[in-house]
């Protein structure tokens, strides 16, 4: 079944470490997103990409970078992790580009803890 | 930043009860309203995407309505079942933007 996958699913790291979260999709969608979920807050957009050569900042991009290596792969990096980056991270794709009816298709999430 | 507000924050109902919850959003420059269902330890999944004032959508026992003029959407669940237990997320886009602004969600627990 076409899917959005994320690795790792859980990660515990220390302050100052570099971390990469990876996302792959077999849906054939051009548009991919990284979101962050914190308790008591809505999902917030970190970065998004419309195709391999397109990268756009979301509302909370500071402290993060991304790489769109291929249509199917979109990775999120924390160059120097800090404790307030502890959160649940979701990768997503979207269908029907440019149409109001477009939906997000989410991966299973990566739970990141920064000590 | 557009504020999408959901109420209540959490809700406990008994199996068989019908329930509903609200999503409120700024009505200006409206483009689309999404509802997602997020079960614990799973991925959020799209339930509905609505674009027109007065839209009503239905999937099984779950339905949603949209009022873009006054800026609200209702999600209804008829005859709640334990498997309906999840967090229901509402999200809005404006003016063709790619940015989907999410509410904090309503956490529904259906007790057997």
mmCIF file of N, CA, C and O in Angstrom, chain B residues 33-91:
data_model
loop_
_atom_site.group_PDB
_atom_site.id
_atom_site.type_symbol
_atom_site.label_atom_id
_atom_site.label_comp_id
_atom_site.label_asym_id
_atom_site.label_seq_id
_atom_site.Cartn_x
_atom_site.Cartn_y
_atom_site.Cartn_z
ATOM 1 N N UNK B 33 -11.386 24.063 4.645
ATOM 2 C CA UNK B 33 -11.418 23.625 6.037
ATOM 3 C C UNK B 33 -11.261 22.108 6.031
ATOM 4 O O UNK B 33 -11.970 21.393 5.319
ATOM 5 N N UNK B 34 -10.296 21.644 6.832
ATOM 6 C CA UNK B 34 -10.010 20.206 6.890
ATOM 7 C C UNK B 34 -10.368 19.655 8.264
ATOM 8 O O UNK B 34 -10.152 20.327 9.276
ATOM 9 N N UNK B 35 -10.821 18.411 8.283
ATOM 10 C CA UNK B 35 -10.938 17.650 9.527
ATOM 11 C C UNK B 35 -10.070 16.398 9.392
ATOM 12 O O UNK B 35 -10.135 15.696 8.377
ATOM 13 N N UNK B 36 -9.277 16.154 10.458
ATOM 14 C CA UNK B 36 -8.437 14.961 10.505
ATOM 15 C C UNK B 36 -8.763 14.197 11.783
ATOM 16 O O UNK B 36 -9.062 14.784 12.818
ATOM 17 N N UNK B 37 -8.616 12.893 11.694
ATOM 18 C CA UNK B 37 -8.808 12.024 12.850
ATOM 19 C C UNK B 37 -7.446 11.436 13.202
ATOM 20 O O UNK B 37 -6.765 10.893 12.330
ATOM 21 N N UNK B 38 -7.059 11.549 14.493
ATOM 22 C CA UNK B 38 -5.739 11.111 14.921
ATOM 23 C C UNK B 38 -5.905 10.168 16.094
ATOM 24 O O UNK B 38 -6.127 10.590 17.222
ATOM 25 N N UNK B 39 -5.740 8.860 15.792
ATOM 26 C CA UNK B 39 -5.775 7.863 16.858
ATOM 27 C C UNK B 39 -4.405 7.777 17.514
ATOM 28 O O UNK B 39 -3.379 7.945 16.838
ATOM 29 N N UNK B 40 -4.409 7.472 18.785
ATOM 30 C CA UNK B 40 -3.160 7.372 19.543
ATOM 31 C C UNK B 40 -2.206 6.395 18.864
ATOM 32 O O UNK B 40 -2.618 5.314 18.441
ATOM 33 N N UNK B 41 -0.958 6.791 18.736
ATOM 34 C CA UNK B 41 0.117 5.977 18.157
ATOM 35 C C UNK B 41 -0.059 5.720 16.656
ATOM 36 O O UNK B 41 0.624 4.869 16.091
ATOM 37 N N UNK B 42 -0.948 6.458 16.028
ATOM 38 C CA UNK B 42 -1.118 6.336 14.584
ATOM 39 C C UNK B 42 -0.937 7.705 13.927
ATOM 40 O O UNK B 42 -0.708 8.706 14.589
ATOM 41 N N UNK B 43 -1.051 7.722 12.604
ATOM 42 C CA UNK B 43 -0.917 8.969 11.855
ATOM 43 C C UNK B 43 -2.269 9.665 11.764
ATOM 44 O O UNK B 43 -3.292 9.000 11.619
ATOM 45 N N UNK B 44 -2.286 10.995 11.795
ATOM 46 C CA UNK B 44 -3.540 11.689 11.487
ATOM 47 C C UNK B 44 -4.007 11.320 10.081
ATOM 48 O O UNK B 44 -3.202 11.220 9.159
ATOM 49 N N UNK B 45 -5.325 11.117 9.939
ATOM 50 C CA UNK B 45 -5.898 10.757 8.639
ATOM 51 C C UNK B 45 -7.002 11.739 8.271
ATOM 52 O O UNK B 45 -7.819 12.101 9.114
ATOM 53 N N UNK B 46 -7.030 12.143 7.019
ATOM 54 C CA UNK B 46 -8.033 13.101 6.568
ATOM 55 C C UNK B 46 -9.428 12.483 6.613
ATOM 56 O O UNK B 46 -9.638 11.359 6.155
ATOM 57 N N UNK B 47 -10.357 13.221 7.204
ATOM 58 C CA UNK B 47 -11.769 12.838 7.191
ATOM 59 C C UNK B 47 -12.496 13.592 6.081
ATOM 60 O O UNK B 47 -13.165 13.003 5.249
ATOM 61 N N UNK B 48 -12.412 14.915 6.143
ATOM 62 C CA UNK B 48 -13.143 15.761 5.201
ATOM 63 C C UNK B 48 -12.300 16.975 4.828
ATOM 64 O O UNK B 48 -11.527 17.469 5.638
ATOM 65 N N UNK B 49 -12.503 17.431 3.603
ATOM 66 C CA UNK B 49 -12.033 18.744 3.194
ATOM 67 C C UNK B 49 -13.233 19.466 2.614
ATOM 68 O O UNK B 49 -13.898 18.939 1.724
ATOM 69 N N UNK B 50 -13.535 20.630 3.146
ATOM 70 C CA UNK B 50 -14.725 21.377 2.707
ATOM 71 C C UNK B 50 -14.318 22.763 2.255
ATOM 72 O O UNK B 50 -13.431 23.384 2.857
ATOM 73 N N UNK B 51 -14.950 23.239 1.209
ATOM 74 C CA UNK B 51 -14.553 24.515 0.636
ATOM 75 C C UNK B 51 -15.700 25.511 0.512
ATOM 76 O O UNK B 51 -15.451 26.716 0.487
ATOM 77 N N UNK B 52 -16.930 25.038 0.407
ATOM 78 C CA UNK B 52 -18.045 25.934 0.119
ATOM 79 C C UNK B 52 -18.918 26.165 1.342
ATOM 80 O O UNK B 52 -19.211 25.233 2.104
ATOM 81 N N UNK B 53 -19.394 27.396 1.501
ATOM 82 C CA UNK B 53 -20.313 27.706 2.582
ATOM 83 C C UNK B 53 -21.542 26.816 2.476
ATOM 84 O O UNK B 53 -22.119 26.671 1.395
ATOM 85 N N UNK B 54 -21.914 26.196 3.579
ATOM 86 C CA UNK B 54 -23.064 25.310 3.557
ATOM 87 C C UNK B 54 -22.741 23.860 3.231
ATOM 88 O O UNK B 54 -23.620 22.999 3.263
ATOM 89 N N UNK B 55 -21.459 23.599 2.902
ATOM 90 C CA UNK B 55 -21.043 22.215 2.627
ATOM 91 C C UNK B 55 -21.420 21.310 3.788
ATOM 92 O O UNK B 55 -21.280 21.680 4.955
ATOM 93 N N UNK B 56 -21.887 20.118 3.448
ATOM 94 C CA UNK B 56 -22.073 19.062 4.435
ATOM 95 C C UNK B 56 -21.447 17.805 3.852
ATOM 96 O O UNK B 56 -21.688 17.472 2.692
ATOM 97 N N UNK B 57 -20.638 17.124 4.665
ATOM 98 C CA UNK B 57 -20.012 15.893 4.194
ATOM 99 C C UNK B 57 -20.271 14.804 5.224
ATOM 100 O O UNK B 57 -20.397 15.071 6.409
ATOM 101 N N UNK B 58 -20.314 13.567 4.732
ATOM 102 C CA UNK B 58 -20.630 12.443 5.618
ATOM 103 C C UNK B 58 -19.790 11.240 5.252
ATOM 104 O O UNK B 58 -19.564 10.961 4.066
ATOM 105 N N UNK B 59 -19.302 10.545 6.291
ATOM 106 C CA UNK B 59 -18.572 9.304 6.104
ATOM 107 C C UNK B 59 -19.035 8.364 7.203
ATOM 108 O O UNK B 59 -18.619 8.481 8.360
ATOM 109 N N UNK B 60 -19.928 7.462 6.847
ATOM 110 C CA UNK B 60 -20.458 6.549 7.852
ATOM 111 C C UNK B 60 -21.247 7.301 8.903
ATOM 112 O O UNK B 60 -22.180 8.044 8.590
ATOM 113 N N UNK B 61 -20.846 7.168 10.161
ATOM 114 C CA UNK B 61 -21.558 7.826 11.269
ATOM 115 C C UNK B 61 -21.015 9.234 11.540
ATOM 116 O O UNK B 61 -21.509 9.908 12.448
ATOM 117 N N UNK B 62 -20.035 9.646 10.804
ATOM 118 C CA UNK B 62 -19.410 10.946 11.033
ATOM 119 C C UNK B 62 -19.824 11.910 9.925
ATOM 120 O O UNK B 62 -19.802 11.531 8.746
ATOM 121 N N UNK B 63 -20.196 13.112 10.322
ATOM 122 C CA UNK B 63 -20.543 14.129 9.339
ATOM 123 C C UNK B 63 -19.997 15.473 9.794
ATOM 124 O O UNK B 63 -19.641 15.651 10.966
ATOM 125 N N UNK B 64 -19.908 16.387 8.846
ATOM 126 C CA UNK B 64 -19.385 17.719 9.152
ATOM 127 C C UNK B 64 -20.141 18.753 8.348
ATOM 128 O O UNK B 64 -20.613 18.479 7.241
ATOM 129 N N UNK B 65 -20.258 19.939 8.937
ATOM 130 C CA UNK B 65 -20.878 21.064 8.249
ATOM 131 C C UNK B 65 -19.936 22.241 8.261
ATOM 132 O O UNK B 65 -19.002 22.300 9.077
ATOM 133 N N UNK B 66 -20.181 23.191 7.365
ATOM 134 C CA UNK B 66 -19.282 24.341 7.232
ATOM 135 C C UNK B 66 -20.083 25.620 7.054
ATOM 136 O O UNK B 66 -20.985 25.683 6.207
ATOM 137 N N UNK B 67 -19.744 26.624 7.840
ATOM 138 C CA UNK B 67 -20.295 27.968 7.682
ATOM 139 C C UNK B 67 -19.114 28.914 7.543
ATOM 140 O O UNK B 67 -18.447 29.267 8.518
ATOM 141 N N UNK B 68 -18.831 29.316 6.307
ATOM 142 C CA UNK B 68 -17.667 30.175 6.072
ATOM 143 C C UNK B 68 -17.953 31.634 6.395
ATOM 144 O O UNK B 68 -17.025 32.399 6.642
ATOM 145 N N UNK B 69 -19.221 32.019 6.386
ATOM 146 C CA UNK B 69 -19.555 33.433 6.637
ATOM 147 C C UNK B 69 -19.341 33.792 8.103
ATOM 148 O O UNK B 69 -18.864 34.879 8.424
ATOM 149 N N UNK B 70 -19.703 32.862 8.980
ATOM 150 C CA UNK B 70 -19.529 33.110 10.411
ATOM 151 C C UNK B 70 -18.290 32.414 10.969
ATOM 152 O O UNK B 70 -17.948 32.602 12.133
ATOM 153 N N UNK B 71 -17.623 31.612 10.177
ATOM 154 C CA UNK B 71 -16.344 31.031 10.564
ATOM 155 C C UNK B 71 -16.443 29.891 11.550
ATOM 156 O O UNK B 71 -15.789 29.921 12.603
ATOM 157 N N UNK B 72 -17.246 28.867 11.223
ATOM 158 C CA UNK B 72 -17.250 27.696 12.088
ATOM 159 C C UNK B 72 -17.607 26.447 11.286
ATOM 160 O O UNK B 72 -18.216 26.505 10.223
ATOM 161 N N UNK B 73 -17.185 25.306 11.855
ATOM 162 C CA UNK B 73 -17.516 23.994 11.318
ATOM 163 C C UNK B 73 -17.850 23.093 12.495
ATOM 164 O O UNK B 73 -17.227 23.195 13.555
ATOM 165 N N UNK B 74 -18.846 22.244 12.295
ATOM 166 C CA UNK B 74 -19.201 21.261 13.308
ATOM 167 C C UNK B 74 -18.871 19.861 12.793
ATOM 168 O O UNK B 74 -19.084 19.561 11.618
ATOM 169 N N UNK B 75 -18.372 19.032 13.700
ATOM 170 C CA UNK B 75 -18.193 17.607 13.399
ATOM 171 C C UNK B 75 -19.149 16.842 14.287
ATOM 172 O O UNK B 75 -19.178 17.060 15.500
ATOM 173 N N UNK B 76 -19.940 15.963 13.676
ATOM 174 C CA UNK B 76 -20.933 15.175 14.414
ATOM 175 C C UNK B 76 -20.566 13.697 14.340
ATOM 176 O O UNK B 76 -20.164 13.205 13.282
ATOM 177 N N UNK B 77 -20.722 13.003 15.435
ATOM 178 C CA UNK B 77 -20.583 11.546 15.437
ATOM 179 C C UNK B 77 -21.874 10.968 16.013
ATOM 180 O O UNK B 77 -22.248 11.262 17.150
ATOM 181 N N UNK B 78 -22.523 10.148 15.217
ATOM 182 C CA UNK B 78 -23.792 9.546 15.619
ATOM 183 C C UNK B 78 -23.528 8.166 16.212
ATOM 184 O O UNK B 78 -22.813 7.363 15.609
ATOM 185 N N UNK B 79 -24.106 7.903 17.376
ATOM 186 C CA UNK B 79 -23.940 6.575 17.973
ATOM 187 C C UNK B 79 -22.473 6.218 18.188
ATOM 188 O O UNK B 79 -21.974 5.239 17.640
ATOM 189 N N UNK B 80 -21.779 7.002 19.001
ATOM 190 C CA UNK B 80 -20.336 6.825 19.190
ATOM 191 C C UNK B 80 -19.977 5.405 19.600
ATOM 192 O O UNK B 80 -20.677 4.765 20.399
ATOM 193 N N UNK B 81 -18.869 4.931 19.067
ATOM 194 C CA UNK B 81 -18.318 3.615 19.390
ATOM 195 C C UNK B 81 -16.933 3.797 19.986
ATOM 196 O O UNK B 81 -16.254 4.793 19.703
ATOM 197 N N UNK B 82 -16.454 2.826 20.784
ATOM 198 C CA UNK B 82 -15.105 2.953 21.360
ATOM 199 C C UNK B 82 -14.027 3.205 20.310
ATOM 200 O O UNK B 82 -13.058 3.934 20.578
ATOM 201 N N UNK B 83 -14.196 2.651 19.120
ATOM 202 C CA UNK B 83 -13.194 2.865 18.068
ATOM 203 C C UNK B 83 -13.196 4.292 17.511
ATOM 204 O O UNK B 83 -12.307 4.643 16.732
ATOM 205 N N UNK B 84 -14.181 5.081 17.894
ATOM 206 C CA UNK B 84 -14.183 6.492 17.521
ATOM 207 C C UNK B 84 -13.264 7.317 18.412
ATOM 208 O O UNK B 84 -13.022 8.507 18.135
ATOM 209 N N UNK B 85 -12.774 6.728 19.478
ATOM 210 C CA UNK B 85 -11.880 7.437 20.394
ATOM 211 C C UNK B 85 -10.631 7.884 19.646
ATOM 212 O O UNK B 85 -9.921 7.071 19.041
ATOM 213 N N UNK B 86 -10.384 9.166 19.644
ATOM 214 C CA UNK B 86 -9.268 9.747 18.892
ATOM 215 C C UNK B 86 -9.249 11.239 19.185
ATOM 216 O O UNK B 86 -10.157 11.778 19.818
ATOM 217 N N UNK B 87 -8.219 11.887 18.687
ATOM 218 C CA UNK B 87 -8.196 13.354 18.679
ATOM 219 C C UNK B 87 -8.611 13.817 17.288
ATOM 220 O O UNK B 87 -8.083 13.324 16.281
ATOM 221 N N UNK B 88 -9.558 14.730 17.239
ATOM 222 C CA UNK B 88 -10.068 15.236 15.969
ATOM 223 C C UNK B 88 -9.492 16.633 15.749
ATOM 224 O O UNK B 88 -9.691 17.541 16.561
ATOM 225 N N UNK B 89 -8.765 16.762 14.658
ATOM 226 C CA UNK B 89 -8.065 18.000 14.343
ATOM 227 C C UNK B 89 -8.785 18.747 13.234
ATOM 228 O O UNK B 89 -9.220 18.154 12.249
ATOM 229 N N UNK B 90 -8.884 20.042 13.412
ATOM 230 C CA UNK B 90 -9.450 20.923 12.407
ATOM 231 C C UNK B 90 -8.315 21.795 11.881
ATOM 232 O O UNK B 90 -7.400 22.167 12.641
ATOM 233 N N UNK B 91 -8.343 22.128 10.603
ATOM 234 C CA UNK B 91 -7.288 22.963 10.033
ATOM 235 C C UNK B 91 -7.866 23.801 8.903
ATOM 236 O O UNK B 91 -8.802 23.379 8.218
#
